[in-house]
Coordinates of C-alpha atoms in Angstrom, one line a residue:
M15 CA 10.8 11.5 -11.3
F16 CA 6.9 12.6 -10.7
I17 CA 5.2 14.4 -13.9
A18 CA 2.4 16.3 -13.1
S19 CA -0.8 15.8 -15.5
E20 CA -1.6 20.0 -15.5
K21 CA 0.7 22.6 -16.4
S22 CA 1.4 23.4 -12.7
T23 CA 2.9 20.9 -10.1
P24 CA 0.3 20.3 -7.4
S25 CA 1.4 20.9 -3.7
F26 CA 1.6 17.6 -1.5
K27 CA 2.5 19.8 1.4
D28 CA 1.1 18.4 4.7
F29 CA -0.8 15.7 2.9
T30 CA -0.8 11.8 3.9
L31 CA 0.5 9.7 1.5
V32 CA -0.9 5.9 0.8
M33 CA 0.8 3.7 -1.3
P34 CA 1.1 0.3 -2.2
A35 CA 3.9 -2.9 -2.1
V36 CA 3.6 -4.8 -4.7
A37 CA 3.5 -7.8 -2.4
V38 CA 1.7 -11.5 -2.1
G39 CA -2.0 -11.2 -3.2
N40 CA -1.7 -7.6 -4.2
V41 CA -3.5 -6.9 -1.0
G42 CA -2.1 -3.2 -0.9
Q43 CA -3.0 -2.7 -4.7
L44 CA -6.5 -3.6 -4.1
A45 CA -6.6 -1.8 -1.0
V46 CA -5.4 1.6 -2.6
D47 CA -8.1 0.6 -5.6
L48 CA -10.9 0.9 -3.4
I49 CA -9.7 4.0 -1.6
V50 CA -9.7 5.9 -4.9
S51 CA -12.7 4.4 -6.3
T52 CA -15.0 5.6 -3.0
L53 CA -13.3 8.8 -2.7
N54 CA -13.2 9.6 -6.5
M55 CA -9.8 10.7 -6.5
N56 CA -8.4 12.9 -8.8
R57 CA -5.1 11.9 -11.1
V58 CA -2.7 14.4 -10.9
G59 CA 0.0 12.9 -12.2
Y60 CA 2.3 9.8 -12.3
V61 CA 5.9 8.8 -11.6
H62 CA 8.4 7.8 -14.4
T63 CA 10.6 5.5 -13.6
D64 CA 12.6 2.4 -15.5
C65 CA 12.3 0.3 -12.0
L66 CA 8.7 -1.0 -13.0
I67 CA 7.9 -3.3 -16.0
P68 CA 6.7 -0.9 -18.6
M69 CA 2.7 -1.4 -18.9
A70 CA -0.3 0.4 -19.8
G71 CA -4.0 -0.4 -19.6
N72 CA -7.2 1.6 -19.6
N73 CA -9.0 3.7 -16.9
P74 CA -9.2 1.1 -14.0
Y75 CA -12.0 3.5 -12.1
A76 CA -14.3 4.2 -15.6
T77 CA -17.6 5.1 -14.6
C78 CA -19.1 6.0 -18.2
K79 CA -17.4 5.0 -21.9
E80 CA -15.5 8.1 -21.8
D81 CA -13.6 8.0 -19.1
S82 CA -13.2 4.1 -20.1
E83 CA -10.9 5.1 -22.9
E84 CA -7.9 7.3 -21.1
I85 CA -4.7 5.5 -20.8
H86 CA -3.1 4.9 -17.3
T87 CA 0.0 4.0 -16.5
P88 CA 1.8 1.6 -13.7
A89 CA 2.6 4.0 -11.4
E90 CA -0.3 7.4 -11.0
V91 CA -0.9 9.5 -8.1
Y92 CA -4.1 10.6 -7.0
T93 CA -5.5 13.2 -4.3
A94 CA -8.3 14.3 -2.5
P95 CA -7.5 17.6 -1.2
E96 CA -10.2 18.1 0.8
L97 CA -8.7 15.6 2.8
K98 CA -4.9 16.2 2.5
L99 CA -4.8 12.9 1.2
A100 CA -2.4 11.7 -2.1
V101 CA -2.4 7.9 -3.2
L102 CA 0.2 6.3 -5.4
Q103 CA -1.1 3.3 -7.2
I104 CA 1.6 1.1 -8.4
R105 CA 0.2 -1.3 -10.8
A106 CA 3.4 -3.3 -12.1
P107 CA 6.2 -5.3 -10.4
V108 CA 9.4 -3.5 -9.4
I109 CA 12.3 -5.1 -11.6
Q110 CA 14.5 -7.1 -9.5
T111 CA 17.9 -5.7 -9.7
K112 CA 16.2 -2.1 -10.0
S113 CA 14.4 -2.6 -6.3
K114 CA 17.1 -0.5 -4.3
K115 CA 16.9 2.4 -6.9
F116 CA 13.1 2.3 -6.8
R117 CA 13.1 2.6 -3.1
Q118 CA 15.6 5.8 -3.3
L119 CA 13.3 7.3 -5.9
I120 CA 10.3 7.0 -3.3
V121 CA 12.1 7.9 -0.5
S122 CA 13.4 11.3 -2.2
W123 CA 10.2 12.1 -3.5
I124 CA 8.3 11.9 -0.3
K125 CA 10.8 14.0 1.1
A126 CA 10.8 16.4 -1.5
S127 CA 7.0 16.7 -2.1
G128 CA 6.6 17.7 2.1
F129 CA 4.4 14.6 2.9
S130 CA 3.4 14.7 6.6
R131 CA 3.4 11.0 6.8
T132 CA 3.5 8.0 4.4
V133 CA 1.1 4.6 4.9
V134 CA 2.7 1.7 3.1
L135 CA -0.3 -1.0 2.5
S136 CA 1.4 -4.6 2.1
S137 CA 1.3 -8.1 2.9
S138 CA 3.5 -11.0 3.6
H139 CA 3.2 -14.9 3.3
A140 CA 0.8 -16.7 6.0
Y141 CA 2.2 -20.0 5.8
Q142 CA 6.0 -18.5 6.7
R143 CA 4.7 -16.9 10.2
D144 CA 6.8 -17.5 13.1
D145 CA 4.7 -19.0 16.1
Q146 CA 4.3 -15.8 18.3
Q147 CA 2.7 -14.2 14.9
L148 CA 0.3 -17.0 15.0
Q149 CA -1.4 -14.8 17.7
G150 CA -4.3 -12.1 17.4
T151 CA -5.6 -10.9 14.2
P152 CA -3.3 -11.1 10.9
L153 CA -2.8 -7.5 10.9
R154 CA 0.7 -6.2 12.0
Y155 CA 2.3 -2.8 11.7
L156 CA 5.6 -0.9 11.4
V157 CA 6.5 2.5 12.4
T158 CA 9.6 4.6 11.7
P159 CA 11.1 6.6 14.7
S160 CA 10.0 9.9 13.4
L161 CA 6.4 9.1 13.2
L162 CA 6.1 7.3 16.4
K163 CA 6.9 10.5 17.7
I164 CA 3.8 12.3 16.7
S165 CA 1.7 8.9 16.6
A166 CA 2.7 7.3 19.3
D167 CA -1.0 7.7 21.1
A168 CA -3.2 7.4 17.8
L169 CA -1.4 3.5 17.5
K170 CA -1.5 2.5 21.4
E171 CA -5.5 3.4 21.6
L172 CA -6.1 1.2 17.9
G173 CA -4.8 -1.9 20.0
W174 CA -2.6 -3.1 17.0
R175 CA 0.4 -5.6 16.9
E176 CA 3.8 -4.4 16.2
M177 CA 5.3 -6.7 13.4
E178 CA 7.3 -9.0 15.5
Q179 CA 11.3 -9.7 14.6
V180 CA 12.0 -13.5 14.3
P181 CA 15.0 -15.8 14.7
A182 CA 17.5 -15.7 12.0
F183 CA 17.6 -19.7 12.2
P184 CA 14.6 -20.4 13.4
G185 CA 14.8 -23.4 15.8
L186 CA 18.5 -22.2 16.9
T187 CA 19.2 -21.4 20.5
D188 CA 22.2 -19.7 19.8
A189 CA 22.6 -16.5 21.9
N190 CA 24.9 -15.0 19.3
T191 CA 22.3 -14.6 16.7
E192 CA 20.0 -11.1 16.7
P193 CA 16.7 -11.6 15.9
R194 CA 15.6 -10.0 12.6
L195 CA 12.4 -8.2 10.7
Y196 CA 11.5 -10.7 8.0
I197 CA 8.6 -9.9 5.5
P198 CA 8.5 -12.8 3.1
G199 CA 6.7 -12.0 -0.1
G200 CA 6.3 -8.5 0.8
G201 CA 8.6 -6.9 -2.2
I202 CA 10.0 -3.8 -1.4
T203 CA 7.9 -3.5 2.2
K204 CA 11.2 -4.4 4.3
G205 CA 13.6 -1.9 2.5
L206 CA 11.3 0.6 2.2
Y207 CA 11.2 0.8 5.7
T208 CA 14.6 0.4 6.6
D209 CA 15.5 3.2 4.0
S210 CA 12.8 5.8 5.6
C211 CA 14.1 4.7 9.3
A212 CA 17.8 5.7 7.9
E213 CA 16.2 8.9 5.9
D214 CA 14.4 10.0 8.9
V215 CA 11.1 9.8 6.9
P216 CA 7.7 9.5 9.0
L217 CA 6.5 6.3 7.5
A218 CA 4.0 3.7 8.5
V219 CA 3.7 0.0 7.1
L220 CA 0.0 -1.9 7.4
L221 CA 0.4 -5.5 6.3
L222 CA -1.6 -8.3 6.6
F223 CA -0.8 -12.2 6.3
C224 CA -2.4 -13.7 3.7
S225 CA -2.3 -16.3 1.0
E226 CA -2.6 -16.0 -2.6
G227 CA -6.3 -16.4 -4.2
D228 CA -8.9 -14.4 -3.8
N229 CA -7.7 -11.7 -2.1
I230 CA -10.9 -9.2 -2.1
P231 CA -11.7 -9.9 1.3
D232 CA -8.2 -9.4 2.5
A233 CA -8.0 -6.1 0.6
F234 CA -11.2 -4.8 2.6
T235 CA -10.1 -5.9 5.8
L236 CA -6.7 -3.8 5.7
V237 CA -8.4 -0.6 4.0
N238 CA -11.1 -1.0 7.6
H239 CA -7.9 -1.0 9.7
L240 CA -6.8 1.7 7.8
N241 CA -9.8 3.6 7.9
D242 CA -9.7 2.9 11.9
W243 CA -6.6 5.5 11.8
L244 CA -6.9 7.9 8.9
H245 CA -11.0 8.0 9.6
L246 CA -11.4 8.5 5.5
L247 CA -15.1 7.3 5.6
D248 CA -17.5 6.9 8.7
N249 CA -18.1 3.7 10.1
P250 CA -17.6 1.6 7.0
S251 CA -16.9 -1.7 9.1
Q252 CA -20.8 -1.2 10.0
Q253 CA -21.6 -0.5 6.6
P254 CA -19.2 -2.4 4.4
N255 CA -21.0 -1.4 0.9
K256 CA -19.7 1.9 1.6
W257 CA -16.4 1.1 -0.2
K258 CA -17.0 1.5 -4.0
I259 CA -15.8 -1.7 -6.2
P260 CA -13.9 -0.3 -9.0
T261 CA -15.0 -1.3 -12.5
S262 CA -11.9 -3.0 -13.4
W263 CA -12.7 -5.9 -10.6
S264 CA -14.9 -7.5 -12.6
L265 CA -11.8 -8.5 -14.9
L266 CA -9.5 -9.7 -11.9
F267 CA -9.6 -13.1 -13.1
G268 CA -10.0 -12.8 -16.6
S269 CA -13.5 -13.1 -18.5
G270 CA -14.4 -16.5 -17.8
I271 CA -14.2 -19.8 -19.3
P272 CA -15.4 -19.8 -23.1
P273 CA -18.1 -21.7 -23.7
A274 CA -16.7 -22.9 -27.3
L275 CA -14.4 -25.3 -24.9
F276 CA -17.3 -27.4 -24.0

């Protein structure tokens, strides 16, 4: 359930919601970090649930010592009211046995809040691509029928490739097997998309094929593609430094090798 930071619950009516799926390389989460940090979004509440691994930490977007002492939790909501934009940042993995419950929680919250559309930022294992998925850029998208009705022209203009369905048993040409949607390493991405289709929720998925490692370049690629659609910034691809890297990124790979080892 959503719990507001202030006494009054903020209105999300007709807002666009952007959220990550905890997936390979944490690309979606890193992309959301860039959005929150660059737009200086305000934290308005958090999602209280037992479906995420419990954790707490310092403010990942701290700009001064006072800010850094704030406590932050695994699922928090930020807004930029002037852009009618809300962001749900998820910082902890979903507990495997509670994946379905978490998806249902998110879908019901989206519907109750009145978001005009939801965009899920995700990723998938590059090494498990089908032959046809090797063509073009590593970006793919999915869109539910209810969002396609209102965004078909915009998506066509962007020229993105829709996520291809792949054979259930690669290499077999049995006519009885239907192609399927397969997103290896994508966490709750596929389930959230299929649930949204069934519940008539206007939702899109943007994902990149990638590998584990330093996924900062993938995050910039994904957030630039999102910006081409939502126009959060003006021409960031021409001036990539417009995205503001949060202070927490200096600790992505730990604090370095202790000199005492040598």
